[in-house]
Amino acid sequence: MSTSDFSSLKLHPGLLKNLGSLGYESMTPIQALSLPAILDGKDVIGQGKTGSGKTAAFGLGLLHKLNVKSYKVQSIVLCPTRELADQVSVEIRNLARAIHNIKILTLCGGAPFGPQIGSLEHGAHIVVGTPGRIEEHLRKKTLKLDHVEMLVLDEADRMLDMGFQDAIDDIVEKIPDNRQTLLFSATYPQEIEDIAMRVMNNPVVVNAPSTDEESTIKQYFYQINTDDERMNALRILLAKHKSESTLVFCNTKLDTQDVADELVHYGFYALAIHGDLDQRERDQALIRFSNKSVSVLVATDVAARGLDIDALDLVVNFNVAHDPEVHVHRIGRTGRAGRSGIAATLFNDRETRKLDALEIDVTADELPSDSYLDKPIKRPEMTTLKIDGGKKQKLRPGDIVGGLTGKDGIPGTAIGKITVSSNWSYVAVESGLVKAALTKIQNDKLKGKTFRVRILS
Ligand code: AMP
């Protein structure tokens, strides 16, 4: 038994067994370093970013401590964005599969307040949410934290970047002092040290080595002179790599939209995400990208926060990031979990100073041939269907699979990700079978009801 085996930990047998069924064979470095201290009840600061397995590290810690019989909030996880909060809830639910009747509530802004109050009245064990909305619930006295035994600050640096410091302080004040506090952060600026001093008790600091991450990302730098050359370079790279999922970073909102529009004009399956989109547009864009029905997502750094797509094989910096840390964060989106990844950075004369700040050996690479501009563009293998019915209409993923696969339907293997939100559902189906899937849902009913359905791409 090696020290990176989960079985070396004093974990509940149920939790341990479930890890095997999730395919988690051994601990990631951050898990191996932090879990013994977490299970020992110590305060822990973990330096690890998305992709390091940090969610399972604190998730296992809070589940191990939980008393399912008591319907009081015992753990609270604060996250910077709704997307991250949703991902954290999903991961904790997966980890908790072996524990019956566990209630995990996600409380985030952008969602209506009323239903959250209703859910809180029914009791919950774990609350995952964004600081602003949690603070609002505390103010309205719809949430009580008197029984919280574990507080987790996830992506603490991002929360501070986004101005949540006061909200975090207000929330912490309502939690008993004898709690256990865990803090995870990709970077460790002074502000993090300050907040750790204020809210933590003698924390153990663990630092996951990032060496294998670095070795799996191959960086390329392409020098360009004009805006047209920049766009051509992007098209050449996309056409050459034919990646199922590419993330393109721009420094401004305006650029993300322009670049995405231009890519669509040239026949690419691209979308932009930036701060001017409303929540529904943003959710839809992320769903279409993670469904693999859109292969290029063009984003600002802020909009890409919390985006957790494991299989990004290409990241393109359309512009060089303003800050070396942001550059490292961007390219860390690829080459995850032992996969190899490619990070391509386009730069012009005026951006060389920003490249110098990266403190790595940058030599300009030669751009692949122009002939890629004439190559046909690969159509995504999946297409997303949007159904005008969701949780409120009592639709569940199983109903959608049932509706698609019955008589004259499509095989279950042709169905990809299914996302059911309150009023809509999104399902990925193999592009070649999308017409059949559409007809099947239009002609048949789902749970005895007819729902409007259309192709999103
Ligand atoms: P995170 O850093 O928490 O966002 O996790 C990144 C991804 O790694 C998630 O999709 C997890 O489901 C997965 N993961 C976490 N721990 C392990 C593990 N020990 N073995 C394999 N996959 C893991």
XYZ file of C-alpha atoms and ligand atoms in Angstrom:
480
model
C 0.000 0.000 0.000
C 1.580 3.260 -1.071
C 0.973 6.527 0.763
C -0.982 7.761 -2.230
C -3.572 4.975 -1.839
C -6.855 6.280 -0.477
C -6.905 3.161 1.708
C -3.989 4.591 3.722
C -6.470 7.132 5.135
C -8.877 6.737 8.004
C -11.866 7.239 5.700
C -15.356 5.806 6.116
C -15.490 2.433 4.312
C -18.511 3.632 2.275
C -16.660 6.693 1.034
C -13.603 4.603 0.247
C -15.536 2.027 -1.745
C -17.285 4.731 -3.762
C -13.939 6.257 -4.782
C -13.139 3.041 -6.615
C -16.422 3.248 -8.506
C -15.608 6.851 -9.483
C -12.351 5.610 -10.992
C -10.195 7.451 -8.452
C -7.434 4.899 -8.064
C -4.878 6.898 -6.155
C -4.630 10.318 -4.546
C -3.495 13.331 -6.516
C -0.527 15.171 -4.912
C -2.725 17.766 -3.220
C -4.974 15.030 -1.829
C -2.040 12.988 -0.545
C -0.575 16.051 1.145
C -3.718 17.566 2.616
C -6.107 14.717 3.417
C -4.245 13.293 6.439
C -4.262 16.750 8.087
C -7.856 17.458 7.039
C -9.088 14.142 8.481
C -7.107 14.931 11.612
C -9.259 18.027 12.093
C -6.512 20.551 11.344
C -6.924 23.838 9.502
C -5.293 23.507 6.080
C -4.167 25.917 3.394
C -3.836 24.134 0.059
C -2.119 25.723 -2.844
C -3.715 24.043 -5.820
C -5.722 25.085 -8.802
C -8.669 23.676 -10.684
C -7.647 20.286 -11.997
C -5.490 19.365 -9.008
C -8.218 17.352 -7.308
C -8.685 19.910 -4.517
C -12.491 19.535 -4.530
C -12.263 15.880 -3.593
C -9.693 16.780 -0.899
C -12.050 19.067 0.993
C -15.159 17.154 -0.160
C -13.944 13.944 1.476
C -12.969 15.920 4.569
C -16.405 17.395 5.069
C -18.258 14.188 4.230
C -16.123 12.236 6.681
C -17.109 14.635 9.445
C -20.799 14.804 8.613
C -23.621 13.630 10.842
C -26.369 12.740 8.346
C -28.988 12.387 11.090
C -28.767 16.061 11.943
C -30.482 18.277 9.364
C -28.463 21.328 10.312
C -25.931 23.030 8.102
C -22.635 21.470 9.176
C -20.362 22.510 6.333
C -20.223 25.544 4.146
C -18.156 25.959 0.989
C -17.659 29.467 -0.409
C -16.780 29.763 -4.106
C -16.144 32.795 -6.327
C -18.572 31.917 -9.120
C -21.817 30.134 -9.658
C -20.165 27.792 -12.161
C -17.559 26.708 -9.635
C -20.232 26.300 -6.926
C -22.237 24.068 -9.284
C -19.163 21.967 -10.059
C -18.269 21.647 -6.395
C -21.814 20.501 -5.567
C -21.695 17.907 -8.344
C -18.330 16.590 -7.144
C -19.490 16.382 -3.503
C -22.668 14.605 -4.607
C -20.562 12.067 -6.518
C -18.303 11.534 -3.525
C -21.367 11.173 -1.273
C -23.121 8.538 -3.361
C -22.624 5.929 -0.658
C -24.327 8.070 2.004
C -28.114 8.096 1.886
C -30.339 11.137 2.311
C -27.589 13.669 2.192
C -28.738 17.176 1.334
C -26.431 19.578 -0.443
C -27.766 23.020 -1.296
C -26.239 25.413 -3.822
C -26.956 29.047 -2.956
C -25.763 31.460 -5.616
C -26.700 34.833 -6.951
C -28.462 35.012 -10.305
C -30.992 32.409 -9.136
C -34.360 33.367 -7.579
C -34.319 33.827 -3.821
C -37.694 32.278 -2.953
C -36.967 28.652 -3.878
C -33.674 28.839 -1.964
C -35.584 29.836 1.186
C -37.960 26.917 0.604
C -35.059 24.477 0.285
C -33.374 25.866 3.391
C -36.575 25.377 5.387
C -36.395 21.664 4.588
C -32.923 21.484 6.136
C -29.537 20.817 4.550
C -26.239 19.283 5.604
C -23.907 21.111 3.278
C -24.234 24.538 1.687
C -22.132 25.508 -1.319
C -22.453 29.048 -2.570
C -21.129 32.436 -3.512
C -20.356 34.912 -0.697
C -22.831 37.596 -1.837
C -25.885 35.361 -1.807
C -24.907 33.553 1.402
C -24.492 36.920 3.108
C -27.935 37.949 1.879
C -29.465 34.799 3.392
C -27.730 35.539 6.699
C -29.046 39.092 6.658
C -32.564 37.884 6.020
C -32.087 35.202 8.677
C -33.069 32.484 6.207
C -29.782 30.673 6.854
C -28.184 29.841 10.211
C -24.579 28.815 10.591
C -24.530 28.086 14.346
C -23.835 24.384 13.764
C -21.185 24.701 11.106
C -18.135 22.593 11.887
C -16.266 23.070 8.655
C -15.741 26.121 6.484
C -14.085 25.870 3.072
C -12.846 28.870 1.106
C -12.386 27.612 -2.437
C -10.360 29.646 -4.952
C -9.830 32.170 -2.192
C -7.578 34.360 -4.360
C -10.361 34.697 -6.927
C -12.908 35.560 -4.259
C -10.662 38.340 -3.024
C -10.044 39.502 -6.624
C -13.772 39.766 -7.086
C -14.216 41.923 -4.017
C -15.773 39.368 -1.668
C -13.492 40.119 1.277
C -16.119 41.927 3.395
C -18.781 39.372 2.612
C -16.413 36.568 3.662
C -15.606 38.355 6.927
C -19.323 38.823 7.666
C -20.026 35.165 6.990
C -17.094 33.918 9.086
C -18.311 36.003 12.021
C -21.525 33.938 12.106
C -19.704 30.604 12.270
C -18.606 29.149 15.620
C -14.908 29.641 16.398
C -14.225 25.990 17.071
C -14.799 25.095 13.422
C -12.232 23.604 11.069
C -11.276 25.939 8.214
C -9.803 24.910 4.863
C -8.574 27.396 2.310
C -7.633 26.596 -1.282
C -5.992 29.072 -3.570
C -4.053 28.855 -6.847
C -1.821 31.768 -5.848
C -0.597 32.955 -2.473
C -0.479 36.764 -2.418
C -0.258 38.809 0.799
C -4.064 39.192 0.946
C -4.419 35.437 1.297
C -1.937 35.391 4.132
C -3.912 38.194 5.797
C -7.233 36.432 5.538
C -5.664 33.176 6.710
C -4.333 34.982 9.794
C -7.805 36.332 10.539
C -9.980 33.279 9.998
C -7.735 30.248 10.506
C -6.209 28.554 13.482
C -2.584 27.474 13.146
C -3.018 26.199 9.580
C -0.911 23.501 7.958
C 0.267 24.715 4.551
C 0.495 22.199 1.728
C 1.856 22.952 -1.665
C 1.114 20.507 -4.469
C 4.061 20.130 -6.815
C 3.152 21.247 -10.290
C 6.075 19.673 -12.121
C 4.140 17.069 -14.100
C 1.675 19.728 -15.177
C 4.459 21.810 -16.646
C 5.997 18.912 -18.440
C 2.779 18.002 -20.259
C 2.076 21.450 -21.708
C 3.962 22.375 -24.830
C 4.100 26.103 -25.372
C 4.433 27.763 -28.783
C 4.888 31.454 -29.494
C 3.998 32.951 -32.862
C 5.059 36.420 -33.850
C 2.533 38.337 -35.952
C 2.554 41.894 -37.254
C -1.002 42.942 -38.066
C -4.540 42.230 -36.861
C -5.225 40.303 -40.061
C -2.187 38.138 -39.446
C -3.380 37.496 -35.913
C -6.745 36.237 -37.155
C -5.134 34.147 -39.889
C -2.751 32.621 -37.370
C -5.687 31.625 -35.168
C -7.528 30.063 -38.121
C -4.397 28.157 -39.166
C -3.874 26.792 -35.648
C -7.522 25.750 -35.292
C -7.523 24.080 -38.701
C -4.244 22.289 -38.011
C -5.057 20.932 -34.560
C -8.756 20.144 -35.238
C -9.228 19.997 -31.489
C -12.674 19.053 -30.153
C -12.411 21.821 -27.554
C -10.206 24.878 -27.869
C -10.234 27.832 -25.520
C -9.129 31.158 -27.010
C -8.275 33.956 -24.580
C -8.660 37.630 -25.452
C -7.894 40.552 -23.183
C -11.138 42.462 -23.811
C -14.847 41.705 -24.038
C -15.053 43.410 -27.400
C -12.305 41.247 -28.859
C -13.931 37.998 -27.684
C -17.120 38.839 -29.564
C -15.290 40.059 -32.688
C -13.019 37.033 -32.795
C -15.909 34.597 -32.288
C -17.999 36.367 -34.969
C -15.149 36.241 -37.413
C -14.490 32.566 -36.733
C -18.165 31.795 -37.336
C -17.942 33.778 -40.563
C -15.125 31.465 -41.674
C -17.190 28.398 -40.820
C -15.851 27.504 -37.360
C -18.176 26.361 -34.598
C -17.306 29.121 -32.162
C -18.941 31.106 -29.370
C -17.874 33.988 -27.150
C -18.347 34.328 -23.396
C -17.815 37.632 -21.653
C -19.359 39.716 -18.901
C -22.045 41.309 -21.086
C -23.940 38.068 -21.586
C -26.865 37.379 -19.307
C -26.762 34.289 -17.128
C -28.840 32.187 -19.519
C -26.723 33.026 -22.556
C -23.595 32.249 -20.563
C -24.967 28.951 -19.260
C -26.003 27.944 -22.767
C -22.599 28.781 -24.221
C -20.834 26.708 -21.556
C -23.212 23.804 -22.034
C -22.707 23.824 -25.818
C -18.943 23.899 -25.356
C -18.840 21.164 -22.742
C -21.280 19.105 -24.846
C -18.645 19.298 -27.595
C -21.158 20.724 -30.061
C -19.198 23.959 -30.217
C -15.478 23.429 -30.594
C -14.087 26.910 -29.945
C -14.870 29.083 -26.957
C -13.485 32.616 -27.022
C -13.334 34.096 -23.523
C -11.973 36.810 -21.312
C -10.081 35.652 -18.218
C -12.919 36.661 -15.931
C -15.558 34.853 -18.000
C -13.464 31.668 -18.139
C -13.170 31.421 -14.354
C -14.554 28.251 -12.939
C -14.839 26.689 -16.369
C -13.877 23.084 -15.810
C -13.408 21.159 -19.017
C -10.929 18.343 -18.601
C -10.178 17.583 -22.204
C -8.954 20.908 -23.563
C -6.147 19.990 -25.891
C -5.480 23.484 -27.190
C -5.409 26.888 -25.542
C -4.686 29.927 -27.703
C -3.703 33.278 -26.278
C -5.045 35.598 -28.956
C -3.333 38.356 -26.976
C -0.561 37.977 -24.419
C -1.962 38.151 -20.869
C -1.248 41.365 -18.939
C 0.184 39.459 -16.020
C 2.506 36.403 -15.923
C 0.301 34.689 -13.341
C -2.693 35.005 -15.644
C -0.642 33.472 -18.462
C 0.231 30.478 -16.283
C -3.400 30.129 -15.263
C -4.533 30.253 -18.905
C -2.150 27.625 -20.185
C -2.885 25.429 -17.149
C -6.337 24.837 -18.664
C -4.763 22.360 -21.050
C -2.630 19.291 -20.367
C -4.702 18.323 -17.341
C -4.771 14.988 -15.587
C -1.725 13.617 -17.360
C -2.905 14.514 -20.861
C -0.592 16.456 -23.103
C -1.699 19.929 -24.073
C -0.703 22.689 -26.430
C -0.656 26.365 -25.524
C -0.123 28.789 -28.412
C 0.536 32.479 -27.785
C 0.266 35.108 -30.523
C 2.317 38.240 -29.982
C 3.427 41.357 -31.808
C 6.293 43.791 -31.233
C 4.423 45.757 -28.636
C 3.757 42.637 -26.560
C 7.362 41.462 -26.217
C 7.709 43.175 -22.844
C 4.843 41.070 -21.483
C 6.594 37.976 -22.806
C 9.805 38.954 -21.018
C 7.824 39.106 -17.785
C 7.000 35.387 -18.170
C 10.631 34.631 -17.358
C 10.806 31.678 -19.698
C 12.867 31.164 -22.765
C 10.664 32.462 -25.573
C 11.763 31.778 -29.107
C 9.354 32.552 -31.890
C 8.048 29.419 -33.608
C 7.216 29.107 -37.257
C 3.504 29.199 -37.986
C 2.130 26.136 -39.836
C 1.503 26.594 -43.554
C -1.106 29.008 -44.982
C -2.616 26.085 -46.847
C -4.537 25.268 -43.643
C -6.714 28.299 -44.417
C -8.281 26.368 -47.320
C -8.851 23.109 -45.448
C -12.467 22.124 -44.699
C -13.444 22.821 -41.109
C -14.244 19.844 -38.929
C -17.863 19.692 -37.844
C -18.285 18.816 -34.155
C -19.279 15.228 -33.542
C -22.074 16.259 -31.217
C -25.026 18.630 -31.562
C -26.965 20.150 -28.673
C -30.754 19.987 -28.565
C -32.638 22.362 -26.322
C -35.925 21.150 -24.853
C -38.303 23.732 -23.410
C -38.907 21.801 -20.218
C -36.798 21.214 -17.121
C -36.959 20.524 -13.397
C -40.081 22.661 -12.952
C -41.866 20.477 -15.491
C -40.514 17.461 -13.574
C -38.266 16.332 -16.430
C -35.288 14.241 -15.415
C -32.310 13.034 -17.461
C -33.817 9.541 -17.441
C -37.026 10.800 -19.093
C -34.990 12.371 -21.887
C -32.918 9.243 -22.472
C -36.157 7.222 -22.463
C -37.794 9.602 -24.938
C -34.860 9.509 -27.329
C -34.151 5.806 -27.307
C -37.580 4.191 -27.529
C -39.121 2.733 -30.721
C -37.740 4.466 -33.864
C -35.354 6.355 -31.636
C -31.580 6.642 -31.537
C -29.194 4.312 -29.666
C -28.280 5.298 -26.114
C -24.607 5.380 -27.119
C -25.374 8.356 -29.418
C -26.433 10.473 -26.426
C -23.845 12.656 -24.724
C -24.196 15.022 -21.809
C -27.627 15.929 -20.481
C -28.163 19.068 -18.443
C -31.542 19.713 -16.842
C -32.006 23.271 -15.570
C -35.170 24.733 -14.063
C -37.074 25.441 -17.260
C -34.908 23.980 -20.010
C -32.955 20.831 -20.722
C -30.003 20.403 -23.022
C -28.945 17.118 -24.521
C -25.945 16.337 -26.708
C -26.563 13.816 -29.473
C -24.307 12.576 -32.259
C -24.545 15.096 -35.090
C -25.406 12.453 -37.689
C -28.461 11.400 -35.690
C -29.723 14.802 -34.640
C -32.631 14.891 -37.113
C -33.846 11.498 -35.929
C -33.556 12.655 -32.315
C -35.475 15.839 -33.044
C -38.283 14.002 -34.828
C -38.503 11.436 -32.067
C -38.999 14.040 -29.345
C -41.348 16.118 -31.513
C -43.575 13.176 -32.402
C -43.531 11.326 -29.116
C -44.121 12.848 -25.759
C -41.877 13.094 -22.737
C -43.737 11.958 -19.613
C -47.007 12.306 -21.530
C -46.383 15.926 -22.483
C -45.309 17.593 -25.700
C -42.250 19.818 -25.351
C -40.837 22.282 -27.849
C -37.387 21.179 -28.967
C -34.836 22.754 -31.285
C -31.267 22.462 -32.448
C -28.829 24.835 -30.747
C -25.708 23.381 -32.464
P -10.650 19.663 -9.167
O -9.247 20.119 -9.088
O -11.243 19.439 -7.838
O -11.474 20.588 -10.039
O -10.678 18.204 -9.869
C -10.309 17.957 -11.196
C -10.870 16.644 -11.743
O -10.145 15.520 -11.243
C -12.327 16.382 -11.381
O -13.011 16.060 -12.567
C -12.302 15.208 -10.429
O -13.447 14.408 -10.610
C -11.035 14.472 -10.797
N -10.351 13.821 -9.653
C -10.203 14.304 -8.407
N -9.496 13.453 -7.637
C -9.139 12.424 -8.423
C -8.366 11.226 -8.215
N -7.806 10.950 -7.040
N -8.214 10.406 -9.256
C -8.756 10.689 -10.469
N -9.490 11.779 -10.733
C -9.685 12.658 -9.732
